[in-house]
Amino acid sequence: MTEASSTSATRPDEDEGAHLANVRDAAAKHAPKHKRLIRSARGGRLLSAMMLPFFLVRPPSGFGVITTTGRKTGKTRRKCIRMVRRGKKAYIVQLRPPEVAMTRPSAVAGWVWNIRSNPNVTLRIRGRTFAGVARELTEPAELAEAREALCETVNLFDYGECNVHLRGVPTRSKIEELHRYWFDTGIPLVVDLRD
């Protein structure tokens, strides 16, 4: 998350200023619950880089590797992401840890900037790689579908992820709350998968 955007997608019922205020408020509310492991965009990139070799071999359920084309370099860029597949759609969200969301609520990750420049991506999911077209979600019906898919789905690996991000023992309710925080403060996207 090295750049900020004044053109970031907001929910249809919010203007940009209200959305940013909501992101800051949610981050301030959740900050005491979070470990301070990932304090910056750099921390998130390092964690993704450490997981990438393992995820390329076999991503755990509910996770994958997205490959985008660099908007400046034209080179392929890979990122480990949490995703939930529903038929020919894979829902993902760009995360904003509280440390980032409180100070830069409009921060946009490099991989999202790449998607904005070229929405053609590949997505490595357990057992298969798909080509697809990624886009940010703004329609209320699609947002509701994505929120349900991303926030209510809990896989085994989510317990380890929760342990990295939140204080205390991971539970299903804590994981769902973490996922709702990420969805409400992040940038929800969908990848329309091709065969």
XYZ file of C-alpha atoms in Angstrom:
195
model
C 0.000 0.000 0.000
C 2.362 2.591 -1.214
C -0.025 4.982 -2.856
C -3.233 6.693 -1.843
C -6.115 7.368 -4.122
C -8.663 10.095 -4.253
C -10.537 7.965 -6.773
C -10.949 4.853 -4.649
C -14.287 3.130 -4.954
C -16.693 3.828 -2.138
C -19.866 2.083 -1.169
C -22.819 3.435 -3.194
C -24.532 4.923 -0.149
C -21.461 6.845 1.062
C -19.564 9.790 -0.240
C -15.760 9.714 -0.168
C -15.397 11.790 3.016
C -17.928 9.718 4.966
C -16.305 6.503 3.777
C -12.843 7.605 4.922
C -14.250 8.666 8.304
C -15.910 5.250 8.663
C -12.626 3.492 7.827
C -10.744 5.565 10.441
C -13.431 4.948 13.088
C -13.497 1.189 12.471
C -9.693 1.046 12.611
C -9.573 2.993 15.891
C -12.212 0.690 17.369
C -10.386 -2.489 16.298
C -6.789 -1.375 16.917
C -6.672 -2.547 20.571
C -7.717 -6.052 19.485
C -4.931 -6.358 16.900
C -1.356 -7.424 17.434
C 1.144 -4.907 16.191
C 2.867 -7.433 13.927
C 1.751 -5.774 10.691
C 2.176 -2.063 11.245
C 2.648 -0.983 7.668
C 2.181 -1.942 4.057
C 5.778 -3.160 4.131
C 4.929 -5.660 6.880
C 2.098 -7.050 4.770
C 4.375 -7.373 1.748
C 6.993 -9.219 3.798
C 4.421 -11.641 5.205
C 3.068 -12.316 1.704
C 6.585 -12.868 0.343
C 7.324 -15.418 3.082
C 4.123 -17.357 2.322
C 4.365 -17.152 -1.484
C 6.593 -20.212 -2.156
C 4.250 -22.426 -0.117
C 1.078 -20.956 -1.620
C 2.400 -21.452 -5.164
C 2.754 -25.178 -4.467
C -0.573 -25.643 -2.698
C -2.607 -22.731 -1.393
C -4.680 -23.619 1.671
C -8.479 -23.573 1.397
C -9.727 -20.010 1.275
C -6.449 -18.580 0.023
C -4.698 -18.166 -3.277
C -2.089 -16.294 -5.263
C -3.150 -13.487 -7.587
C -0.864 -12.525 -10.447
C -1.207 -9.034 -11.861
C 0.744 -7.089 -14.472
C 2.782 -4.205 -13.092
C 1.295 -0.925 -14.281
C 4.716 0.724 -14.642
C 7.047 -2.198 -15.396
C 4.764 -4.608 -17.261
C 6.258 -7.445 -15.175
C 4.140 -10.056 -13.450
C 3.521 -9.460 -9.748
C 2.285 -12.125 -7.329
C 0.512 -11.638 -4.035
C -0.881 -14.099 -1.486
C -4.502 -13.275 -0.779
C -7.465 -14.574 1.131
C -10.227 -15.413 -1.315
C -13.520 -17.230 -1.396
C -14.723 -18.839 -4.588
C -18.431 -19.026 -5.434
C -18.948 -20.654 -8.822
C -17.263 -18.531 -11.479
C -16.483 -15.707 -9.067
C -13.663 -15.352 -6.576
C -14.113 -12.661 -3.940
C -11.093 -10.895 -2.483
C -10.466 -7.780 -0.427
C -7.493 -5.477 -0.127
C -6.755 -5.301 3.601
C -5.975 -2.209 5.611
C -4.475 -3.080 8.999
C -5.553 -0.607 11.727
C -2.127 1.057 11.793
C -2.522 1.930 8.106
C -6.269 2.624 8.112
C -6.054 5.183 10.933
C -3.357 7.255 9.266
C -4.052 6.580 5.570
C -7.641 5.366 5.165
C -7.538 5.775 1.391
C -4.316 3.750 0.961
C -4.389 1.470 -2.061
C -2.108 -1.561 -2.425
C 0.129 -1.854 -5.457
C -1.676 -4.971 -6.669
C -4.992 -3.062 -6.693
C -3.364 -0.237 -8.684
C -2.165 -2.923 -11.114
C -5.726 -4.265 -11.446
C -7.032 -0.761 -12.075
C -4.494 -0.423 -14.880
C -4.971 -3.937 -16.315
C -7.815 -6.045 -14.873
C -6.645 -9.293 -16.516
C -5.253 -11.527 -13.764
C -4.522 -15.138 -12.977
C -5.600 -16.688 -9.721
C -3.930 -19.788 -8.299
C -6.435 -21.653 -6.181
C -5.984 -25.010 -4.571
C -5.447 -27.462 -7.412
C -5.846 -25.077 -10.329
C -4.920 -21.774 -11.932
C -7.639 -19.625 -13.506
C -7.470 -16.631 -15.808
C -9.954 -13.926 -14.983
C -10.913 -10.299 -14.983
C -10.827 -8.452 -11.653
C -12.935 -5.453 -10.745
C -13.803 -3.441 -7.682
C -17.285 -3.956 -6.283
C -19.674 -1.031 -5.969
C -23.151 -2.445 -6.629
C -25.129 -3.107 -3.408
C -26.239 -6.627 -4.403
C -22.700 -7.680 -5.329
C -21.283 -6.103 -2.180
C -23.790 -8.033 -0.047
C -22.927 -11.292 -1.817
C -19.199 -10.656 -1.403
C -19.577 -9.680 2.263
C -21.482 -12.872 3.023
C -18.928 -15.016 1.171
C -15.830 -13.385 2.665
C -17.050 -12.727 6.203
C -19.006 -15.884 6.969
C -16.584 -18.431 5.476
C -14.071 -19.824 7.960
C -11.399 -22.349 6.957
C -8.787 -24.127 9.046
C -5.988 -21.778 7.917
C -8.059 -18.796 9.112
C -7.339 -19.827 12.718
C -3.607 -19.374 12.137
C -4.220 -16.119 10.309
C -6.360 -14.873 13.206
C -3.571 -15.772 15.617
C -1.159 -13.597 13.603
C -3.490 -10.588 13.597
C -5.558 -10.663 16.803
C -4.741 -11.012 20.474
C -5.961 -14.059 22.385
C -7.108 -17.503 21.314
C -8.631 -17.677 17.807
C -12.339 -18.545 17.723
C -14.822 -18.679 14.878
C -16.561 -15.515 16.100
C -13.228 -13.628 16.336
C -12.329 -14.749 12.815
C -15.681 -13.605 11.440
C -15.292 -10.258 13.217
C -11.794 -9.871 11.734
C -13.124 -10.649 8.271
C -15.938 -8.101 8.681
C -13.381 -5.484 9.771
C -11.270 -6.184 6.678
C -14.287 -6.055 4.377
C -15.655 -2.833 5.872
C -12.310 -1.009 5.807
C -10.764 -2.570 2.715
C -11.425 -2.581 -1.000
C -13.662 -5.500 -2.024
C -13.021 -6.985 -5.462
C -14.274 -9.889 -7.522
C -12.430 -11.926 -10.110
C -14.753 -13.196 -12.830
C -13.108 -16.538 -13.620
C -12.749 -17.993 -17.086
C -12.447 -21.722 -17.782
